[in-house]
Coordinates of C-alpha atoms in Angstrom, one line a residue:
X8 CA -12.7 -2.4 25.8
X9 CA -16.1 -0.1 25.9
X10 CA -15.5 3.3 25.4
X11 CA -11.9 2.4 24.1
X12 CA -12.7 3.4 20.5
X13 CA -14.4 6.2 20.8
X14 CA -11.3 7.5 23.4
X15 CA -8.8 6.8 21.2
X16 CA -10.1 8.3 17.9
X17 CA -10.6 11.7 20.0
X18 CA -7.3 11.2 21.0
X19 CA -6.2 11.0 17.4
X20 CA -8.4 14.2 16.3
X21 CA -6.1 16.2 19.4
X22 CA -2.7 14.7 18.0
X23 CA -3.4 16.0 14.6
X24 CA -4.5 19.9 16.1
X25 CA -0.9 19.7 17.6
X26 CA 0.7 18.7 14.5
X27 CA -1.4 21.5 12.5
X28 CA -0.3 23.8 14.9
X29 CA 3.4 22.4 14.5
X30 CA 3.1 22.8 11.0
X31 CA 1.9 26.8 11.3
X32 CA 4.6 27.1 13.5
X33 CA 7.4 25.6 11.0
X34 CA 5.9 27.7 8.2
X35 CA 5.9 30.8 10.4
X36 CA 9.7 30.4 11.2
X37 CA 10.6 29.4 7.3
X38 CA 11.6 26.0 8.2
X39 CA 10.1 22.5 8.2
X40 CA 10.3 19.9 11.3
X41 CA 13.3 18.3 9.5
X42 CA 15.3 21.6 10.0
X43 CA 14.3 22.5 13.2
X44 CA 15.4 19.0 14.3
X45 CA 18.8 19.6 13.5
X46 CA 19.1 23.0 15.0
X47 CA 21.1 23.2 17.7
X48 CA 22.6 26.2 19.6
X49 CA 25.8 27.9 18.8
X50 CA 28.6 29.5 20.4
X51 CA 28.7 33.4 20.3
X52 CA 30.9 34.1 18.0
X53 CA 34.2 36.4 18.3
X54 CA 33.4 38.4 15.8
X55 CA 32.7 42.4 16.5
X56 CA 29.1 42.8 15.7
X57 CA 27.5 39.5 15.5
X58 CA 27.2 38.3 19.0
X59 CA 23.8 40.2 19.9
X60 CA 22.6 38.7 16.3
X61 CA 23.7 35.2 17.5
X62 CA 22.4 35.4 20.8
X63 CA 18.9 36.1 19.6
X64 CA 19.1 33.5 17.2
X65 CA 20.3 30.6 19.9
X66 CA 17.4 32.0 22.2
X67 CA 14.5 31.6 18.9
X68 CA 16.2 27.9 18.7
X69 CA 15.4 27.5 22.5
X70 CA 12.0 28.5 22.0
X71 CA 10.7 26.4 19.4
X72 CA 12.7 23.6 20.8
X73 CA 11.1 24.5 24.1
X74 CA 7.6 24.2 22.2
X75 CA 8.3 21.2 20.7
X76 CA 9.3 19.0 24.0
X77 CA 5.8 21.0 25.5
X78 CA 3.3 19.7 22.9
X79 CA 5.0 16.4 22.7
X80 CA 4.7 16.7 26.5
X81 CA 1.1 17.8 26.3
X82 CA 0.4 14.7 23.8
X83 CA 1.8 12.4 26.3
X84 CA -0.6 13.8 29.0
X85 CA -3.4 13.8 26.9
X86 CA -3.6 10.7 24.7
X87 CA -2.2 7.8 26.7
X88 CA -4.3 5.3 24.3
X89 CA -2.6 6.6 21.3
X90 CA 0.2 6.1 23.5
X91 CA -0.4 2.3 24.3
X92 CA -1.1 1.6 20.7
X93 CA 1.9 3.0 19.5
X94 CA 4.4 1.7 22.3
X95 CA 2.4 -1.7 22.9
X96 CA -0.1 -2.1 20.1
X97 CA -0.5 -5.9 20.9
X98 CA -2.0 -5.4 24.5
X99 CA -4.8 -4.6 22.2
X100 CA -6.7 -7.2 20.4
X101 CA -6.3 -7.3 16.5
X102 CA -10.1 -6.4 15.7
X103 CA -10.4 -3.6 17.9
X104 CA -7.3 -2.3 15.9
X105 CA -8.7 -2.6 12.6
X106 CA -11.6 -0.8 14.2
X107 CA -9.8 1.6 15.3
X108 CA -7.7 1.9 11.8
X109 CA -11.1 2.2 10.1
X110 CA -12.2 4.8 12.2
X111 CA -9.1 6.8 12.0
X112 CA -9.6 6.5 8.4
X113 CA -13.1 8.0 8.6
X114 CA -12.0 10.9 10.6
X115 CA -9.5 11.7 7.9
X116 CA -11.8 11.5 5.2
X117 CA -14.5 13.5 7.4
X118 CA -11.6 16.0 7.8
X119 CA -10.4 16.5 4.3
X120 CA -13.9 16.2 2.5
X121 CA -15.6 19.2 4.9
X122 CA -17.7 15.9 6.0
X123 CA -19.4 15.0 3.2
X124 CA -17.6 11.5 3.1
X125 CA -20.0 9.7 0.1
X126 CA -18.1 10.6 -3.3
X127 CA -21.3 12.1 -5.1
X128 CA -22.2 14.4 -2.5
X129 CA -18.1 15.4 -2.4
X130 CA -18.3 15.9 -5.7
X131 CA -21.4 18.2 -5.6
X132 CA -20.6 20.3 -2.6
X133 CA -17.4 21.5 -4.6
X134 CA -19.3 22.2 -7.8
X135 CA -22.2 23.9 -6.2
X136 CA -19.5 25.7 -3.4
X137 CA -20.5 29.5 -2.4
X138 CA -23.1 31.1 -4.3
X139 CA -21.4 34.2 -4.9
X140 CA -17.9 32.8 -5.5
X141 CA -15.4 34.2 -8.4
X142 CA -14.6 32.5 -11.8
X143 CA -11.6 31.6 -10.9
X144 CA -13.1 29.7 -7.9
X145 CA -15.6 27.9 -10.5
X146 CA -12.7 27.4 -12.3
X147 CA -10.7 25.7 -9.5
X148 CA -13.1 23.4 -8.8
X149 CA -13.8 22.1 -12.0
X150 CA -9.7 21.4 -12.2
X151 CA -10.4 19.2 -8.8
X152 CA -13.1 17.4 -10.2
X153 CA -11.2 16.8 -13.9
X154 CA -8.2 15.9 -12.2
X155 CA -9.8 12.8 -10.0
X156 CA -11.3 11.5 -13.7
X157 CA -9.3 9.4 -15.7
X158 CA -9.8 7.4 -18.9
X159 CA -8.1 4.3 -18.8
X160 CA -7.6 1.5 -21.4
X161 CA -8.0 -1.7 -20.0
X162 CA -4.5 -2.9 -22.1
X163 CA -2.7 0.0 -20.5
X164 CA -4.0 0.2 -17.1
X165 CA -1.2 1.0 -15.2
X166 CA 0.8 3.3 -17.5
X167 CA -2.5 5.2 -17.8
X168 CA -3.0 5.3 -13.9
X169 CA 0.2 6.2 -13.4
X170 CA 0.1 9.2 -16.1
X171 CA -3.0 10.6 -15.5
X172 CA -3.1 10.4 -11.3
X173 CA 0.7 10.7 -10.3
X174 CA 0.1 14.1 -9.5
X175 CA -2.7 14.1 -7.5
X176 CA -0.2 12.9 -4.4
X177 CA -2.3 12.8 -1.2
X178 CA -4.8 14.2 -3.3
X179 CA -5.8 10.4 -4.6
X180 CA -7.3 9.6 -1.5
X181 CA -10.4 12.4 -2.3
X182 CA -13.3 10.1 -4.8
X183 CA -12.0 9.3 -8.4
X184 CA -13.7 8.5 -11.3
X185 CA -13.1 6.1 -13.7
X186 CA -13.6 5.9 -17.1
X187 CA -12.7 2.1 -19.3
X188 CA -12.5 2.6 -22.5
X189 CA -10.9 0.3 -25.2
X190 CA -8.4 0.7 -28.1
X191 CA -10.6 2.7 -30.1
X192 CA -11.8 5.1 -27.3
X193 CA -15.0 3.6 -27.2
X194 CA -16.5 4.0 -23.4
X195 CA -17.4 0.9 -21.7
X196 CA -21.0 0.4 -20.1
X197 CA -20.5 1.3 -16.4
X198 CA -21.8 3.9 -14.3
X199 CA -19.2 4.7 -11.7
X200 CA -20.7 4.3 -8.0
X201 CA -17.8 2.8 -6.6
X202 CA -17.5 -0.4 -8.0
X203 CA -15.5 0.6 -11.2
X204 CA -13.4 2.2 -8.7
X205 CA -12.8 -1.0 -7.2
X206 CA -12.4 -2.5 -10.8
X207 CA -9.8 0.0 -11.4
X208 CA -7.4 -0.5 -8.3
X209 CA -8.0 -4.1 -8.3
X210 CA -6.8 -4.2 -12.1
X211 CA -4.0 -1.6 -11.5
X212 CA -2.3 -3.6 -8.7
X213 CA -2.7 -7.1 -10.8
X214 CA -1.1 -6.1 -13.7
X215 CA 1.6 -3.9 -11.5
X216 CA 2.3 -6.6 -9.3
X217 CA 2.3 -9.7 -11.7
X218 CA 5.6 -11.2 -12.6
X219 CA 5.1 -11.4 -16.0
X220 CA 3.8 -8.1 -16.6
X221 CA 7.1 -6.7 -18.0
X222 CA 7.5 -4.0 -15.6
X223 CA 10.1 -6.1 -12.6
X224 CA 9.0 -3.5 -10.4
X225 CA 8.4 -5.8 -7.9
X226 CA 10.1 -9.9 -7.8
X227 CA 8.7 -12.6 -6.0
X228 CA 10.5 -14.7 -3.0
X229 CA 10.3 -19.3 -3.3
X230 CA 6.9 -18.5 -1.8
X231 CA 5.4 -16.1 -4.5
X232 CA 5.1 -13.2 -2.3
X233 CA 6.3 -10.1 -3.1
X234 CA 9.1 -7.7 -2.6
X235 CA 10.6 -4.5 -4.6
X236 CA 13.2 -5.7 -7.6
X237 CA 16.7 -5.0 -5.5
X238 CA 18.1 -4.5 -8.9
X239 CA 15.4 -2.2 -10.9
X240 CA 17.9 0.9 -10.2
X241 CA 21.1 -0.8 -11.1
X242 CA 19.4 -2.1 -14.5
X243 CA 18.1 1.3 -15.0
X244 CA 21.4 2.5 -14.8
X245 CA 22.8 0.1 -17.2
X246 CA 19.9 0.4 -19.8
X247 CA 21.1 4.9 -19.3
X248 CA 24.9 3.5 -20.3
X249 CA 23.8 1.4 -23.0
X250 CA 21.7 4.5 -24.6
X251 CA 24.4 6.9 -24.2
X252 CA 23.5 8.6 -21.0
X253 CA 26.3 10.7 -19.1
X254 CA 26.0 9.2 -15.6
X255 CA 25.1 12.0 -12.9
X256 CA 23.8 14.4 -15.4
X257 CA 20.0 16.2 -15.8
X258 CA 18.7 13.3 -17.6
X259 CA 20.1 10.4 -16.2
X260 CA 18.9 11.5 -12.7
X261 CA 15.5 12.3 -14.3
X262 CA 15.1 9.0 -15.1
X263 CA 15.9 7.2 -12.4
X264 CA 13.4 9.5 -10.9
X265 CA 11.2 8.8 -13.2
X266 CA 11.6 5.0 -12.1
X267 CA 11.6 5.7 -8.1
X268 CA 8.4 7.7 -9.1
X269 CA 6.5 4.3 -10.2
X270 CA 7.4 3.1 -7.1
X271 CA 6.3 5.8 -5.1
X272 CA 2.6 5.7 -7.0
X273 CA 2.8 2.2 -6.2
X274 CA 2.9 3.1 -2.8
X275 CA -0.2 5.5 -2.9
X276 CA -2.1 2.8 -5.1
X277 CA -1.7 0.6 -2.1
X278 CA -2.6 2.9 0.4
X279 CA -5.6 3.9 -1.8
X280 CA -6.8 0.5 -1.1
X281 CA -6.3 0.4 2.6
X282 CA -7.8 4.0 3.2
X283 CA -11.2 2.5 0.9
X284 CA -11.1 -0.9 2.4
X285 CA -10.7 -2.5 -1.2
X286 CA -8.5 -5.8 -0.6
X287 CA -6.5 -7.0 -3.1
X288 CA -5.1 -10.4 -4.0
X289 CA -1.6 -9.4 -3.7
X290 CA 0.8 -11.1 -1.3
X291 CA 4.3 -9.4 0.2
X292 CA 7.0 -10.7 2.0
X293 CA 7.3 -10.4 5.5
X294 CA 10.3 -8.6 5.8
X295 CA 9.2 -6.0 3.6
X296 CA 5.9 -5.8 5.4
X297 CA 7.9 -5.5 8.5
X298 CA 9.5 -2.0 6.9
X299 CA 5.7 -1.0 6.8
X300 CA 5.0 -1.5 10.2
X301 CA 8.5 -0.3 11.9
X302 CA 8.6 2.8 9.5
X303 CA 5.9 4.7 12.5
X304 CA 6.2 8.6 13.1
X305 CA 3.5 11.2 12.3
X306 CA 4.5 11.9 9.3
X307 CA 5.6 10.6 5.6
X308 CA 7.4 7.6 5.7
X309 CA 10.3 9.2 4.3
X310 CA 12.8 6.8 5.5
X311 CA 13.4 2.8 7.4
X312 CA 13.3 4.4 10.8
X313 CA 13.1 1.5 12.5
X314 CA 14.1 -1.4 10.4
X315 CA 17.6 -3.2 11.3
X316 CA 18.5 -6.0 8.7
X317 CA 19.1 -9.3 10.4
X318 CA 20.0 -13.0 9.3
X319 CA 16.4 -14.4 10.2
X320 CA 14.7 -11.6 7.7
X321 CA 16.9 -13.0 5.1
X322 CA 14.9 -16.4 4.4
X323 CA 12.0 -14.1 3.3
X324 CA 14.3 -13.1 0.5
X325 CA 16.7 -16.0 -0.6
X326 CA 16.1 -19.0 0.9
X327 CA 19.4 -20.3 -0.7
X328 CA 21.1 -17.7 0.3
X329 CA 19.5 -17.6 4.0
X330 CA 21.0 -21.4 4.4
X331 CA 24.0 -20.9 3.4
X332 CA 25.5 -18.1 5.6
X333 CA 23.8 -20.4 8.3
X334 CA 26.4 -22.9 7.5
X335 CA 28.9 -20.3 7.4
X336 CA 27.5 -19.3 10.7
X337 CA 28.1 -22.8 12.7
X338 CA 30.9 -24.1 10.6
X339 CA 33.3 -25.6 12.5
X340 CA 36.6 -25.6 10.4
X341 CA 38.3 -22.7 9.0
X342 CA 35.9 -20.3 7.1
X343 CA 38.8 -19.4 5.4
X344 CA 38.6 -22.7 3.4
X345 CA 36.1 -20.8 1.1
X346 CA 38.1 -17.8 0.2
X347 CA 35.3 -15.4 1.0
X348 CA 36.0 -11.6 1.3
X349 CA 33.7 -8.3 2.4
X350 CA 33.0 -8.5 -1.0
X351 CA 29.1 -9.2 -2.8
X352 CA 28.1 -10.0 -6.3
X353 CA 24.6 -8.6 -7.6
X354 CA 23.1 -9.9 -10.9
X355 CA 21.7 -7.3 -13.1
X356 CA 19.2 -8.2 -15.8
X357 CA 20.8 -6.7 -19.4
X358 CA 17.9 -7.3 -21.6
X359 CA 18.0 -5.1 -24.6
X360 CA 21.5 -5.0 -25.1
X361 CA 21.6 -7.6 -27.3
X362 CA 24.5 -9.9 -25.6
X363 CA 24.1 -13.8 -25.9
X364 CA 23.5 -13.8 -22.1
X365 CA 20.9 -11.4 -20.8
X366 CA 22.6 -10.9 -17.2
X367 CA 25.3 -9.7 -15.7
X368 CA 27.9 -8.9 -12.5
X369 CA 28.2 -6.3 -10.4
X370 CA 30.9 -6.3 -6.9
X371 CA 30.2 -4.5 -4.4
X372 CA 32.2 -4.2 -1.3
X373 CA 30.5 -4.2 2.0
X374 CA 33.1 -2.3 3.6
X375 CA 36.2 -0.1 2.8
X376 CA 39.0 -2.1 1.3
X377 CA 36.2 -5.1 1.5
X378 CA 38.2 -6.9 -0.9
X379 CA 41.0 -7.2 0.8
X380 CA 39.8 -8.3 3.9
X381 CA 38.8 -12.2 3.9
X382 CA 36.1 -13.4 6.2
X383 CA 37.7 -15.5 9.3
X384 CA 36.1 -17.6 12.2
X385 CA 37.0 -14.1 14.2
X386 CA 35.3 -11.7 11.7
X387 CA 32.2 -14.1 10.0
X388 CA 29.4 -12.7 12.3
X389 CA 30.0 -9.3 10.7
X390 CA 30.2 -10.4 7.5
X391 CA 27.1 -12.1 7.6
X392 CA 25.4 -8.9 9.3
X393 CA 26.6 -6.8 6.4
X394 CA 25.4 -9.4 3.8
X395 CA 22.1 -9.1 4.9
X396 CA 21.8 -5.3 5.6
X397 CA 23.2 -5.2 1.9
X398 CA 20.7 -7.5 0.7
X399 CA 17.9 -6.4 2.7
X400 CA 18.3 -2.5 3.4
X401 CA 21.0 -1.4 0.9
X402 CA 20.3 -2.8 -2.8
X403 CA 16.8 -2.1 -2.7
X404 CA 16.8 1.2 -0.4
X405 CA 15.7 3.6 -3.3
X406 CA 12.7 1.6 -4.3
X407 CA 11.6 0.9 -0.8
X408 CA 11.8 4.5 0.3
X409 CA 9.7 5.6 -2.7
X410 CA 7.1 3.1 -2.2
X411 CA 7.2 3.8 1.3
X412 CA 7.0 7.9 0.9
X413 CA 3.7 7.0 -1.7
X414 CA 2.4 5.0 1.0
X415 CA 2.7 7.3 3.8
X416 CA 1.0 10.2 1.7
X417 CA -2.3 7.8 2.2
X418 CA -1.6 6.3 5.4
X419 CA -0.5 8.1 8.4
X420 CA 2.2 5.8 8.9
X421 CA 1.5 5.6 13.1
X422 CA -1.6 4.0 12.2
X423 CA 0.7 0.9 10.2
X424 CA 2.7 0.5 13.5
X425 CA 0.0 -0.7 14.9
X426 CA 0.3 -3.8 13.3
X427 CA 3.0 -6.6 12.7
X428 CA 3.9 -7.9 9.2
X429 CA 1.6 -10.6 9.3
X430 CA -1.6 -8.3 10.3
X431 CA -0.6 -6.1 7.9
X432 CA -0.6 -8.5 5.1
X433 CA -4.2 -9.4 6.5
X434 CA -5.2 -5.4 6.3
X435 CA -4.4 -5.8 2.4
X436 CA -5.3 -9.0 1.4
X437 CA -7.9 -10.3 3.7
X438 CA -8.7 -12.5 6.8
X439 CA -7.2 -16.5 5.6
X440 CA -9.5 -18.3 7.9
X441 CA -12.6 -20.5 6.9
X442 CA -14.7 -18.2 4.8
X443 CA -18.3 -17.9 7.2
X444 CA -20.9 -18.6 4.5
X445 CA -23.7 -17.5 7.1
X446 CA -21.9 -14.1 7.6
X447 CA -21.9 -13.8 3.8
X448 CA -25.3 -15.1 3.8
X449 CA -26.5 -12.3 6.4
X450 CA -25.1 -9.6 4.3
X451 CA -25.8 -10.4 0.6
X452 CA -28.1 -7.9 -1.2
X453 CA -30.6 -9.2 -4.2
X454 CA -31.8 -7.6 -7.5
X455 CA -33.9 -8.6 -9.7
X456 CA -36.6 -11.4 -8.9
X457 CA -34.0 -12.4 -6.2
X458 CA -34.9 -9.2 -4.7
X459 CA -36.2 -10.3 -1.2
X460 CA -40.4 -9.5 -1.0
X461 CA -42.5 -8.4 1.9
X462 CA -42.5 -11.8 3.4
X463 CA -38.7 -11.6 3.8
X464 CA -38.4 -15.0 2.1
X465 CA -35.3 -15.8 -0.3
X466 CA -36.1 -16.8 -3.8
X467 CA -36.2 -21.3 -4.0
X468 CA -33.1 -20.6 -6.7
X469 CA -31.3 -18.2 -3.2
X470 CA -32.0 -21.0 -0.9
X471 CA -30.4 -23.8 -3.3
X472 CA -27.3 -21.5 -4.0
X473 CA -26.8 -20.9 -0.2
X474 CA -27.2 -25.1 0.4
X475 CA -24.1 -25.5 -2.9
X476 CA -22.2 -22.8 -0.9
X477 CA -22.3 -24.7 2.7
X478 CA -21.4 -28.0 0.7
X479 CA -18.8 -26.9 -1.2
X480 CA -15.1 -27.3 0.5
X481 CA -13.0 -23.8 1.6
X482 CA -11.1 -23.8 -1.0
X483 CA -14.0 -24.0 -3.6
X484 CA -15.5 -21.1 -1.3
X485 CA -12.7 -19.1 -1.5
X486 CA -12.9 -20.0 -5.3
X487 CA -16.6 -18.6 -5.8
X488 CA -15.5 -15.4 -3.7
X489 CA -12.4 -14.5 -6.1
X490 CA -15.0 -15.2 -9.1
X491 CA -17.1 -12.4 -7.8
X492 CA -15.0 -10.4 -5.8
X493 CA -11.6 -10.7 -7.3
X494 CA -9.7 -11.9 -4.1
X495 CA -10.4 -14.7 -2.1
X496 CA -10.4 -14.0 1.9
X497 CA -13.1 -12.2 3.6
X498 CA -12.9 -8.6 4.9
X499 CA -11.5 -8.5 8.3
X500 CA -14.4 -7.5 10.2
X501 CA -16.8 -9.8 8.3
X502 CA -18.6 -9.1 5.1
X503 CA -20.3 -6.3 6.3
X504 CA -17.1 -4.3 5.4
X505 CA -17.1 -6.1 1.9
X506 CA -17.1 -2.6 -0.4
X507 CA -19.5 -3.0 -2.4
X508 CA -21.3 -5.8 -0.9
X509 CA -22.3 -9.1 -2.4
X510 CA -24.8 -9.2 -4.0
X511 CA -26.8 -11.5 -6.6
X512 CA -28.8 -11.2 -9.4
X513 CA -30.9 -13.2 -11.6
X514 CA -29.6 -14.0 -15.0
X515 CA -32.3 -15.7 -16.9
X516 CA -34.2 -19.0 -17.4
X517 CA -31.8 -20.6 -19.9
X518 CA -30.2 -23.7 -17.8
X519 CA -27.3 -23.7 -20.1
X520 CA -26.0 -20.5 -19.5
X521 CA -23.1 -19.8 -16.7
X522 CA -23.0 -17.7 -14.1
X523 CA -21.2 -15.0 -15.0
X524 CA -20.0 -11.7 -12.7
X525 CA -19.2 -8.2 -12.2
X526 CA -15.8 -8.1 -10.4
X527 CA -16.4 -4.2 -10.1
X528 CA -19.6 -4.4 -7.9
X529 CA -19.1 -7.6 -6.4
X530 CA -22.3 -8.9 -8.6
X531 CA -22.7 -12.6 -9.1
X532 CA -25.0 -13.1 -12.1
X533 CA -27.1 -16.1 -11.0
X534 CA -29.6 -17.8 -13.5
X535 CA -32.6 -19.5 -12.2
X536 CA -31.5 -22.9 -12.4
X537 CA -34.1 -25.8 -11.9
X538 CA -32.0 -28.2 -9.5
X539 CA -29.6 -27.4 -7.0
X540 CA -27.1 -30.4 -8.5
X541 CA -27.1 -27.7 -11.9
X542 CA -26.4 -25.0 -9.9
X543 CA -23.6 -26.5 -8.6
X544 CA -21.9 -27.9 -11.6
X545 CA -22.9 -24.6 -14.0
X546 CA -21.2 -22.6 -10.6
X547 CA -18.0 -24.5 -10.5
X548 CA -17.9 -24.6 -14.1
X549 CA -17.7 -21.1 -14.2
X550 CA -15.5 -20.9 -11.3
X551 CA -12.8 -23.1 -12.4
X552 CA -13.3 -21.8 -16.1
X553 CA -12.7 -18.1 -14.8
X554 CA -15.7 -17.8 -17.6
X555 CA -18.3 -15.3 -17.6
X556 CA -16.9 -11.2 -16.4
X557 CA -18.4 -8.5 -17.8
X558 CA -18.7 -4.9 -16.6
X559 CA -22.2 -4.1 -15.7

């Protein structure tokens, strides 16, 4: 695989010159790629006068399409790796992907920041910019700057996010800045050098993803992994009836907008984190990570391209429900025994309208006249087909497509199809094997008296933690990482790619105190304890406690 790398992100840089050059070539003909796509040619039409005008029209149609089938010709010829990834990704070993992901990344960020890639140097070249540049230009870029800072209360965080970045679009994946303050506007300690950034999407995606948060964006499956609510829209819709809303009007689509637009930032949050290589302690479902990687195409993940719901996909979702159209599926009697039709009930939550029983029914039917037509030995196959594209495709098709669309503003979605559900759950969350304390080990950074001297040796209170950390079981590992990092599986390509790295720090003398951590920077606040059996217990302690954050 030497050389393969290197090949392959040139490739990449080629494929996006042809798609600039696409895109001139759409904006110099008024249209966009969608529009050109259904353009097809016409008959000359009868009428006196307009057959010369339609003939040079049908030959501009020829043209572009002509152009279009050259370059994608010309892409064929010329990047036959980009090829091979996105036709047959796993002839390629998983690391060398994520290699490849993170270089592709880099380019991007290379591209859109005029190469200066650290955030305080992007920062600075835009406020120092040409030296004899206009006030409107000095202007400009202090909007850019003011509109990638945000203060956000921790009690608010994603409310906040969502109000003060939603309009940034692809903009969010140039540096932010991050400002914590609390309910009386008082500014947290923190200097911003990437860590509270860390703090910031870490803390939006908890709170946005947690059940019990309040906002049922997202449900969770038997296995606590994730999945959009299939019925947000529907009680949207009836919380608009309840408050008087005339269905199809200004307002009402405004807010279910406003509601697909959550889900769209949600999107973009999460692609945030993959485009940084911040991983985050948030699990999804397979078949909705299998959307992700079969959406592909160069550019916004506008739509399931590629997804087809299936039976299989359907355990992911309902387990319950997954079993029993199995039955149904190898019954051997008369299916009509159950008096099934092409008919499906959804439960819609109904809090707020004050009945005695906070839910309610809504039938749908899966096909024309569904209700009239009862399921059969003959016809049961389609019926279990249509109950699963209704589940899975269907019901929750707005909310996917907007998380999707926020997504794919980040993340090219090509670069996703290189990767199955599974691997893409390990791009996001983290590699689940044994953690490597000697890889951790190799690339911890000290402060303080830990720092390491000219003699390169680690402090006797480094050397005793390092012996607790080998002793300890996985799970306690994992345990001590998610104290200090917030999630607990390494980086894919070892904690060399941990952003910010590990690091340690002494906290003191006093042998009663607790370790204690900054989530932000990935600090663990270590005092110098006497004994390596104190160390221990005062480290698990704080561990199992969650005891001792603070924002440094």
């Amino acid at each position: 695989m030497e050389g393969f790398i290197p090949a392959v992100v040139a490739e990449e840089e080629n494929r996006h010159k042809v798609q600039e050059a696409d895109d001139e070539d759409d904006e110099q003909n008024g249209g966009t790629q969608e529009t050109e796509d259904d353009e097809e040619v016409l008959p000359a039409s009868e009428i006196i006068g307009t057959r010369r005008t339609q003939r040079t029209r049908n030959l501009e149609v020829l043209r572009r399409q002509q152009r279009k089938a050259s370059r994608k010709k010309y892409l064929e010829a010329v990047t036959p790796r980009l090829e091979i990834l996105q036709n047959m990704p796993f002839f390629i070993p998983f690391a060398t992907r994520v290699q490849i992901f993170r270089q592709f990344v880099l380019l991007d960020q290379t591209r859109r920041r005029n190469g200066h890639i650290d955030p305080d140097h992007w920062r600075l070249s835009i406020i120092q910019g040409p030296q004899h540049r206009s006030i409107e230009s000095r202007m400009m870029e202090h909007e850019i700057i003011s509109r990638h800072h945000a203060k956000i209360k921790r009690e608010n965080v994603f409310e906040d996010a969502y109000d003060q970045f939603y309009q940034l679009g692809e903009g969010l994946k140039e540096p932010i800045q991050i400002t914590f303050v609390d309910r009386f506007d008082t500014v947290e300690a923190g200097i911003d050098g990437g860590g509270v950034t860390k703090e910031f999407l870490t803390s939006v995606t908890n709170e946005a993803f947690s059940p019990s948060n309040g906002l049922n964006l997202f449900v969770e499956n038997d296995h606590n992994l994730l999945y959009p609510n299939p019925s947000a829209v529907d009680e949207r819709k009836d919380l608009l009836r309840q408050a008087q809303f005339k269905e199809g009007t200004l307002d009402w689509n405004d807010q279910i907008r406003e509601l697909l637009r959550r889900y769209e930032f949600l999107g973009r949050i999460i692609g945030k984190c993959l485009y940084e290589g911040i991983l985050v302690d948030v699990g999804f479902a397979g078949f909705f990570l299998l959307k992700w990687a079969l959406t592909g195409g160069s550019g916004v993940a506008s739509r399931e391209s590629g997804y087809r719901a299936n039976l299989n996909d359907l355990r992911d979702l309902d387990e319950g429900l997954y079993q029993g159209l199995l039955q149904l599926k190898n019954y051997e009697g008369d299916v009509e025994d159950f008096s099934l039709n092409f008919t499906v009930t959804d439960t819609i939550s109904t809090h707020g309208s004050g009945d005695a029983d906070p839910a309610r029914t809504i039938t749908h039917e899966l096909k024309p006249n569904g209700s009239n037509i009862p399921v059969t030995n003959e016809n049961r196959l389609v019926y279990i087909s249509y109950i699963a594209r209704h589940r899975l495709q269907l019901q929750p098709h707005l909310q996917t497509n907007a998380f999707l669309r926020g997504l794919g503003e980040i993340i090219q979605p090509s670069w996703l199809s290189m990767f199955n559900q599974s691997e893409l759950q390990t791009l996001v969350g983290g590699d689940s094997s044994e953690i490597d304390v000697a890889d951790l080990r190799r690339n911890t950074l000290y402060g303080g008296v830990y720092a390491i001297g000219d003699d390169q040796k680690e402090h006797p209170c480094i050397q005793m933690f390092w012996e607790v950390m080998t002793s300890l079981s996985d799970v306690e590992r994992r345990n001590v990482l998610k104290f200090v990092t917030s999630t607990p599986r390494a980086p894919l390509l070892g904690f060399g790619q941990l952003n910010p790295r590990f690091s340690i720090r002494d906290a003191g003398e006093d042998q009663e105190r607790l370790p204690s951590t900054s989530t932000c920077v990935n600090l663990l606040k270590l005092p110098r304890y006497s004994s390596k059996k104190r160390l221990r217990e005062k480290l698990l302690y704080a561990v199992n406690a969650g005891a001792g954050f603070d924002l440094s």
